[in-house]
CSV table of C-alpha atoms in Angstrom, one decimal:
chain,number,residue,atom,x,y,z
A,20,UNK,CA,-45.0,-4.7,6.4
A,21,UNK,CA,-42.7,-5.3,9.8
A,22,UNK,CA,-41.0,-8.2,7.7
A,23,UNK,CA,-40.4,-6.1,4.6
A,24,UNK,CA,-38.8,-3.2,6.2
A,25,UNK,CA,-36.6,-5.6,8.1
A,26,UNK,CA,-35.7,-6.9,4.8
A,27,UNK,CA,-34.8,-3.8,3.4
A,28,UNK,CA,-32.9,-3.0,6.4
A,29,UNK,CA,-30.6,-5.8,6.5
A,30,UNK,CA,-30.5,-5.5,2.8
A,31,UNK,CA,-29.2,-2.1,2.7
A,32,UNK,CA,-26.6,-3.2,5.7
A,33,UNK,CA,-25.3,-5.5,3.7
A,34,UNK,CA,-25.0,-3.6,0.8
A,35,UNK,CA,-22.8,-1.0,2.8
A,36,UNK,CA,-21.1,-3.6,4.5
A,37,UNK,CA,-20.2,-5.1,0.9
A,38,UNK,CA,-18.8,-1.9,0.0
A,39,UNK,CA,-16.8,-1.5,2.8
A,40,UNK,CA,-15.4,-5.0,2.5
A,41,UNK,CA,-14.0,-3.8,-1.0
A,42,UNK,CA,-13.0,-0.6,-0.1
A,43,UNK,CA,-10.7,-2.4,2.3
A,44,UNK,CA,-9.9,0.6,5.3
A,45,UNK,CA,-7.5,-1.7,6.8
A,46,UNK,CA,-4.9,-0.7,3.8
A,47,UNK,CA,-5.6,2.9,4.0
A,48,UNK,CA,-2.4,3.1,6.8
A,49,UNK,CA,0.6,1.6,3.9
A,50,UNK,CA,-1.2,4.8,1.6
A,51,UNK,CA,-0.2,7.4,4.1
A,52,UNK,CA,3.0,6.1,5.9
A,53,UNK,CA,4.8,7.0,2.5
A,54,UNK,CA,3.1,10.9,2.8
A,55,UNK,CA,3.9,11.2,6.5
A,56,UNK,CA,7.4,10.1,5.5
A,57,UNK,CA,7.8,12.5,2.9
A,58,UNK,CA,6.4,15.0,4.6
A,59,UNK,CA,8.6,13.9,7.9
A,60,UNK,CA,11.9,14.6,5.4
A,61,UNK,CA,10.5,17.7,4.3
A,62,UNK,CA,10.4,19.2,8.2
A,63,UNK,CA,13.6,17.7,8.7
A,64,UNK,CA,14.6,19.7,5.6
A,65,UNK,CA,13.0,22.4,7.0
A,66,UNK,CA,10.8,23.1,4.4
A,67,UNK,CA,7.2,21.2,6.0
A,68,UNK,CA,3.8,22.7,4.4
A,69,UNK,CA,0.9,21.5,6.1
A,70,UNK,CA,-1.8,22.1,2.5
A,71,UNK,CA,0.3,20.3,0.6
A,72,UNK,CA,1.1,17.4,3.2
A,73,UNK,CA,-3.1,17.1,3.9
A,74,UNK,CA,-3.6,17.2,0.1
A,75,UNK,CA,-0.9,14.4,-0.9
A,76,UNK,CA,-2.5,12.4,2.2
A,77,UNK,CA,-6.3,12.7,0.7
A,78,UNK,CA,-4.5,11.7,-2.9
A,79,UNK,CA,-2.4,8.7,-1.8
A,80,UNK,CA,-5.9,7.3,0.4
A,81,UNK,CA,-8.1,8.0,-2.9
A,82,UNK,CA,-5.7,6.0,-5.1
A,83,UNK,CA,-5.5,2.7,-2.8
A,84,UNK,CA,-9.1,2.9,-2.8
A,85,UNK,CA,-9.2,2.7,-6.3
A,86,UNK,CA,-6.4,0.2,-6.6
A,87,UNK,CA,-8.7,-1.9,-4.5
A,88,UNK,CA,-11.9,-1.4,-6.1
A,89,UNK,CA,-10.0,-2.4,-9.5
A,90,UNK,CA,-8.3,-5.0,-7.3
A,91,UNK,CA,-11.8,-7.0,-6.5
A,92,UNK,CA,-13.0,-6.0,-10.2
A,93,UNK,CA,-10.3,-7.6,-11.9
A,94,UNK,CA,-9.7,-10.9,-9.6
A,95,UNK,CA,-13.7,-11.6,-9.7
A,96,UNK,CA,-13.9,-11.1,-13.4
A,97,UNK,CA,-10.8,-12.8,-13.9
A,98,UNK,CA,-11.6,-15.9,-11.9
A,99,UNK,CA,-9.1,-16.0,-9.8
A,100,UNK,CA,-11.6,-14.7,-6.4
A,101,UNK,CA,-13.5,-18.3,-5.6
A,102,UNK,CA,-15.2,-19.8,-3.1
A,103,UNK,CA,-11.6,-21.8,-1.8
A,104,UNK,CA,-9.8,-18.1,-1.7
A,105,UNK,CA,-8.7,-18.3,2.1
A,106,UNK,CA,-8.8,-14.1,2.2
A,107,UNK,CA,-12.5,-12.5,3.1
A,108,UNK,CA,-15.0,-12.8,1.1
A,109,UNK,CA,-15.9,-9.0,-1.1
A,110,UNK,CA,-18.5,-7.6,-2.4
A,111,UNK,CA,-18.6,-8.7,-5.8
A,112,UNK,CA,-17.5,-12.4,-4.6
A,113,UNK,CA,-20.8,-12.5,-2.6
A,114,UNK,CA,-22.8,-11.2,-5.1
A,115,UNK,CA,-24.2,-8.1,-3.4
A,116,UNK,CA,-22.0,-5.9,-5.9
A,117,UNK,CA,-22.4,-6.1,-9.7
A,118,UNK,CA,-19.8,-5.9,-12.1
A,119,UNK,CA,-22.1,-2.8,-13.5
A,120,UNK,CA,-21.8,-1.0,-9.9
A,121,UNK,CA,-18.7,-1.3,-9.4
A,122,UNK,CA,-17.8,-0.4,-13.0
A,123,UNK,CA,-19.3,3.1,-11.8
A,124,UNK,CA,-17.7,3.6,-8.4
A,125,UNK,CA,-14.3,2.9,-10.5
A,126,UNK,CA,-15.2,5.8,-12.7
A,127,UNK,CA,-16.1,7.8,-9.4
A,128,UNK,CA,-12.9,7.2,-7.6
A,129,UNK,CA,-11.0,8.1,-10.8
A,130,UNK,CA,-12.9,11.3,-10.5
A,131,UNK,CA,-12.1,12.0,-7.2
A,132,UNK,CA,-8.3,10.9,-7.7
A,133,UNK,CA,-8.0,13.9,-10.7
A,134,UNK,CA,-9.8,16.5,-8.9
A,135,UNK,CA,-7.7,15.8,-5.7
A,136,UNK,CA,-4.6,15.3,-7.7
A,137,UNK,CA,-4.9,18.0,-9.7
A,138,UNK,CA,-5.5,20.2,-6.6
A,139,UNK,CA,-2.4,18.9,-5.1
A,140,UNK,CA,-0.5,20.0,-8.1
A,141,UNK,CA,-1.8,23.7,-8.3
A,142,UNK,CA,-1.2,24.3,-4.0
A,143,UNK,CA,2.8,22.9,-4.6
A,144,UNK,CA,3.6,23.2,-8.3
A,145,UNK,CA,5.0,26.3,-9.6
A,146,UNK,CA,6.9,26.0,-12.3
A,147,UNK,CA,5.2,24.4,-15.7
A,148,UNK,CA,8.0,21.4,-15.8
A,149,UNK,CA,6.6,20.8,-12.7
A,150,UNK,CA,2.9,20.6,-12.8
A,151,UNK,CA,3.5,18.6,-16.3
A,152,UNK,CA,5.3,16.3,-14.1
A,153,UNK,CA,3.6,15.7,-11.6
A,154,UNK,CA,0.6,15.8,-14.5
A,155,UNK,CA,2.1,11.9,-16.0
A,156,UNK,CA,3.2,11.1,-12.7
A,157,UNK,CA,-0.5,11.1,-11.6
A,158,UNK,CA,-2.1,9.5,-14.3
A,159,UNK,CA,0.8,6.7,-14.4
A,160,UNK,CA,-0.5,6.3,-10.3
A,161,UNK,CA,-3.9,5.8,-11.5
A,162,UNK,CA,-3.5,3.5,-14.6
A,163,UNK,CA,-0.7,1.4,-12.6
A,164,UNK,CA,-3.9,1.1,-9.9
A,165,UNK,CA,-6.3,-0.2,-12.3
A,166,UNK,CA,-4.4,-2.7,-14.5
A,167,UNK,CA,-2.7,-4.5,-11.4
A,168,UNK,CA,-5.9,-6.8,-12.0
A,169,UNK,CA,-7.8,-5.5,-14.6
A,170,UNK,CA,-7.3,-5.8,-18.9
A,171,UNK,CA,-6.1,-7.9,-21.2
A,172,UNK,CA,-2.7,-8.9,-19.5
A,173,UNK,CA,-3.0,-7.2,-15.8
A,174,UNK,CA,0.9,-7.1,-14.2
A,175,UNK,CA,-0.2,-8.4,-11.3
A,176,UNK,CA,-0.9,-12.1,-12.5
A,177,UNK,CA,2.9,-11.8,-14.0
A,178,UNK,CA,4.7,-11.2,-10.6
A,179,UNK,CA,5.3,-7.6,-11.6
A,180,UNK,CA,3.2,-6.2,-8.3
A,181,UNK,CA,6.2,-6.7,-5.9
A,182,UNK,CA,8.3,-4.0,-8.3
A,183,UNK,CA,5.0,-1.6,-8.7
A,184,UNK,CA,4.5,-1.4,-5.2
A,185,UNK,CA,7.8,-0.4,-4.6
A,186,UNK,CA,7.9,2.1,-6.8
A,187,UNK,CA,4.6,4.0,-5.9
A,188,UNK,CA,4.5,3.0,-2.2
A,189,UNK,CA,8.6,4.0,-2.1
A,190,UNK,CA,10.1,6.0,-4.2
A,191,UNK,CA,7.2,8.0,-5.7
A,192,UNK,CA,5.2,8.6,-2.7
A,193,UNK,CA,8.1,9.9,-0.3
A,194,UNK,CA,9.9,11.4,-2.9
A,195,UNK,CA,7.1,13.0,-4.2
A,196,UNK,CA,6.2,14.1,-1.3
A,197,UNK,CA,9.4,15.7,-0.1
A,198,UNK,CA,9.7,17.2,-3.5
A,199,UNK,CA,6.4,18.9,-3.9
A,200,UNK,CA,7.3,20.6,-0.3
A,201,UNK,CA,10.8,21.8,-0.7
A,202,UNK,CA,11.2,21.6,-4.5
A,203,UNK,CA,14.4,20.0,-4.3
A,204,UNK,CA,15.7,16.6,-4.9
A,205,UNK,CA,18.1,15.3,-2.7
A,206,UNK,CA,19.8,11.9,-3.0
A,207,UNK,CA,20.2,10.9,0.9
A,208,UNK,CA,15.9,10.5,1.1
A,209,UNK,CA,16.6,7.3,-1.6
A,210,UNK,CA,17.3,5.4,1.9
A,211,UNK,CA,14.0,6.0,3.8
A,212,UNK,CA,11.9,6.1,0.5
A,213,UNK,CA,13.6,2.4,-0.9
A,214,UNK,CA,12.5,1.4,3.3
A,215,UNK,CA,8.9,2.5,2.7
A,216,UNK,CA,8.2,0.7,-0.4
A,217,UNK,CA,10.0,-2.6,1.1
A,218,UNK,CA,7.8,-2.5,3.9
A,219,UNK,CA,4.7,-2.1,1.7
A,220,UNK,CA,6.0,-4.7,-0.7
A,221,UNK,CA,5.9,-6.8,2.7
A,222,UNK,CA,2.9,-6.6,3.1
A,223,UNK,CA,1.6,-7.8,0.0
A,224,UNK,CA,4.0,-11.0,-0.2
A,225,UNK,CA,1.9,-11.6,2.9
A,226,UNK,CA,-1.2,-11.4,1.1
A,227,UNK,CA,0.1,-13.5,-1.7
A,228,UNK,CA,1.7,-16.2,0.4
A,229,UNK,CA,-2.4,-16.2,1.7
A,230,UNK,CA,-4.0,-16.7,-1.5
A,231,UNK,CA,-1.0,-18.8,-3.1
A,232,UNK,CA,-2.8,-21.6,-3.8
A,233,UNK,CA,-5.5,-20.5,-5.1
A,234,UNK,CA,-3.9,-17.4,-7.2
A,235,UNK,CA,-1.5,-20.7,-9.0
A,236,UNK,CA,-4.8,-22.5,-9.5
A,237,UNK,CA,-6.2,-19.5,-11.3
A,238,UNK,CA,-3.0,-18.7,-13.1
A,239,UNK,CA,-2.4,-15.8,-11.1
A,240,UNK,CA,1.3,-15.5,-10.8
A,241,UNK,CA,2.2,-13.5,-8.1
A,242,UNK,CA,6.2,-13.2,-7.5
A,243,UNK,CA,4.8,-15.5,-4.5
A,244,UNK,CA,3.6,-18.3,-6.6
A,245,UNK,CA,6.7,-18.0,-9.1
A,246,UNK,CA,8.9,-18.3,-6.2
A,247,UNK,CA,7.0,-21.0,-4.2
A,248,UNK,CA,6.1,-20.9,-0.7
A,249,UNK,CA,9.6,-21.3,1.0
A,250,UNK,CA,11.2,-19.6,-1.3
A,251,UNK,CA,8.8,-16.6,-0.6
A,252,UNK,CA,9.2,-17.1,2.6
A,253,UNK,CA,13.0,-16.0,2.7
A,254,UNK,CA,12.4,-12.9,0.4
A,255,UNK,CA,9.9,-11.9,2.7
A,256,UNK,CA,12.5,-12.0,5.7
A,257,UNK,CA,14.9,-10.4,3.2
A,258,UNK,CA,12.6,-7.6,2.9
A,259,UNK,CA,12.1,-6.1,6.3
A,260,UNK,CA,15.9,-6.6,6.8
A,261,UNK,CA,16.5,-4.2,4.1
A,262,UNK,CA,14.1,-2.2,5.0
A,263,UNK,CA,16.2,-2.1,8.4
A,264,UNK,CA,19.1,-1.4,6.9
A,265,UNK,CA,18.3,1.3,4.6
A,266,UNK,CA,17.3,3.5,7.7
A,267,UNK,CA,20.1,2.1,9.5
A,268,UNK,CA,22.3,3.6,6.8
A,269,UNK,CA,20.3,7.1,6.6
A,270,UNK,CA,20.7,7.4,10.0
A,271,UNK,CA,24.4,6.8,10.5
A,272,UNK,CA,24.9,9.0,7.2
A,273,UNK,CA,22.6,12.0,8.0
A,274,UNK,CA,21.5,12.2,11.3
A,275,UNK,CA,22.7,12.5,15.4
A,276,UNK,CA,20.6,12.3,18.8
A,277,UNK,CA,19.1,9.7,20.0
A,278,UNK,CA,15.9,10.6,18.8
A,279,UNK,CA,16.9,9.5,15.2
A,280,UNK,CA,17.0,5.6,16.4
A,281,UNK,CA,13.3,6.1,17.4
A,282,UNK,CA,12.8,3.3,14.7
A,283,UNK,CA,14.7,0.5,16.7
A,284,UNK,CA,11.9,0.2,19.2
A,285,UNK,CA,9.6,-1.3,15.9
A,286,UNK,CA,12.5,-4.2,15.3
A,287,UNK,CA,11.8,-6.5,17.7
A,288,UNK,CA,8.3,-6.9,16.4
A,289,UNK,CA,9.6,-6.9,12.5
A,290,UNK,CA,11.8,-9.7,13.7
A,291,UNK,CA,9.0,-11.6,15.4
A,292,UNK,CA,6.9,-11.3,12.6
A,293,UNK,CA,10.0,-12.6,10.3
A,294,UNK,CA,10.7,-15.8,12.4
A,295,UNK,CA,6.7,-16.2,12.2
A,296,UNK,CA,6.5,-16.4,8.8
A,297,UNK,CA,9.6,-18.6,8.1
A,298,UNK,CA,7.9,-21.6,10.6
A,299,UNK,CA,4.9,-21.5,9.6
A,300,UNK,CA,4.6,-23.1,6.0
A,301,UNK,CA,1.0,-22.9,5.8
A,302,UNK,CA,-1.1,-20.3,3.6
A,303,UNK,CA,-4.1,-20.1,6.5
A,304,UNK,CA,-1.4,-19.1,9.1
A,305,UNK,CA,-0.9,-16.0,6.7
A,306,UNK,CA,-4.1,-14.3,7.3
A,307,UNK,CA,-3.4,-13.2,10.8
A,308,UNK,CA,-0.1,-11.9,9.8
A,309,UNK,CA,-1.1,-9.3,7.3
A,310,UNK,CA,-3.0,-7.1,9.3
A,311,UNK,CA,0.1,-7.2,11.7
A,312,UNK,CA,2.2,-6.8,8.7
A,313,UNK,CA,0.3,-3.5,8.0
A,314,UNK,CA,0.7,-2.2,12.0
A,315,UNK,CA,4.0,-3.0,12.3
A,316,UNK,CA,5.0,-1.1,8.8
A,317,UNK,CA,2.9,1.8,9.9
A,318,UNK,CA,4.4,1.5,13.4
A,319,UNK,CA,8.0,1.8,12.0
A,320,UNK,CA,7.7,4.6,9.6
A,321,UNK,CA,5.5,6.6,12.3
A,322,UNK,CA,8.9,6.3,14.2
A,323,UNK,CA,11.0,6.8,11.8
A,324,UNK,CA,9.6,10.0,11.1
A,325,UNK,CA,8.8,10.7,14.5
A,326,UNK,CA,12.6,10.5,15.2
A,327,UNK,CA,13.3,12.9,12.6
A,328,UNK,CA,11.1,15.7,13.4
A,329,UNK,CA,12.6,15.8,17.0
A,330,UNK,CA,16.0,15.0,15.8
């Protein structure tokens, strides 16, 4: 009896465990640097609103969830997820989820993505342009977070991810953001948002330089694999420089203190990370560098917005 319960027990651990493997927490932080950038413009603009800032924040974590539930549906379906993959191992991949399952916690997460976007929409929205809007907008962010992997031709295994992720992780997300708070667009928060989404897209070439080999293997063509190692190599460098430069640019243009250079102090880590990359040509030595891909993106937008609601 002592030996079944046990069973269960570590059963049921492993089960939750699974689940948390493929809800991936670690990513949760690229979600809401975009929402505490926008939100960061918005004070700046002098128009902050804490409801809609803690709404956008639950909306943005609820959709990378589902992109990476969709994300471990689609590459285990697909074929691409085997046993030489150099990333962990998920929940599906080990067998502990089933394609049923997590067919359902898709549908749940969908769910939970309306009913948080749609509250979103009725707290900020007030004219009808707007909460039609914001409406497509929405279901655009959730369809764009299930087909990156999953149906008939998923535009992530044709390099399309890099331009996706800017677009939702960037320019969406902060502009959104800003825009649901002081219903307003303005042209000068292009800058910050276009240094968002280049330091999410970072992150992901990270991933992809990880799983290169296996994702051209599996004919999953990631921007990585089209490029080739060295070449991604070089973009990825070319990435976090922009980024730089974009708030370099916002700053000189639009802002004055010292405060507003807050930012600076995250460089010398995006430049060590840079010179990492570009030496070491191997796909393993990528693993260690995406979670500190992911702190040192967070890191520089917490600054970055930091600086701005003190400037």
């Amino acid at each position: 009896m002592a030996d079944s319960n046990n069973m269960s027990s570590t059963t049921f651990s492993s089960q939750i465990q699974a689940w948390l493997e493929s809800l991936r927490p670690k990513t949760l932080p690229l979600a809401v640097a975009a929402v505490v950038t926008g939100s960061a413009l918005s004070s700046w603009a002098g128009q902050f609103k804490w409801p809609v800032t803690v709404l956008a924040l639950f909306t943005a974590a609820i959709l990378q969830i589902l992109s990476n539930l969709a994300n471990d549906y689609g590459d285990v379906t697909k074929g691409s997820d085997t046993a030489k993959r150099i990333g962990p191992m998920r929940g599906m991949q080990k067998g502990l989820i089933t394609a049923k399952q997590m067919k359902t916690a898709l549908k749940i997460t969908v769910l939970f993505s309306c009913l948080s976007g749609i509250s979103l929409i009725a707290v900020a929205c007030n004219s009808p342009s707007d909460i039609i809007g914001f409406l497509i907008l929405g279901l655009l962010a959730i369809v764009a977070a299930i087909t990156y992997t999953v149906g008939v031709r998923p535009y992530g295994y044709i390099g399309l991810g890099d331009i996706s992720v800017l677009i939702f992780f960037g320019w969406l997300s902060v502009l959104g953001t800003f825009y649901l708070q002081t219903h307003t667009v303005s042209i000068s928060t292009v800058l910050p948002a276009t240094a968002c989404g280049l330091l999410s897209v970072a992150v992901l070439n990270i991933n992809n330089l990880r799983d290169i080999d296996n994702d051209r293997q599996n004919g999953k063509n990631t921007l990585a694999v089209r490029l080739g190692g060295k070449k991604a190599r070089y973009y990825h460098a070319t990435l976090l420089l922009t980024a730089m430069l974009c708030l370099i640019a916002f700053t000189l243009l639009y802002l004055h203190g010292w405060s507003c250079w807050l930012f600076l102090l995250a460089f010398p880590l995006l430049l060590k990370h840079a010179v990492q990359v570009l030496r070491d040509p191997t796909p393993e030595g990528m693993r260690p560098k995406l979670l500190q891909m992911v702190k040192v993106a967070l890191l520089t937008n917490i600054l970055f917005s930091l600086g701005l609601m003190l400037n």
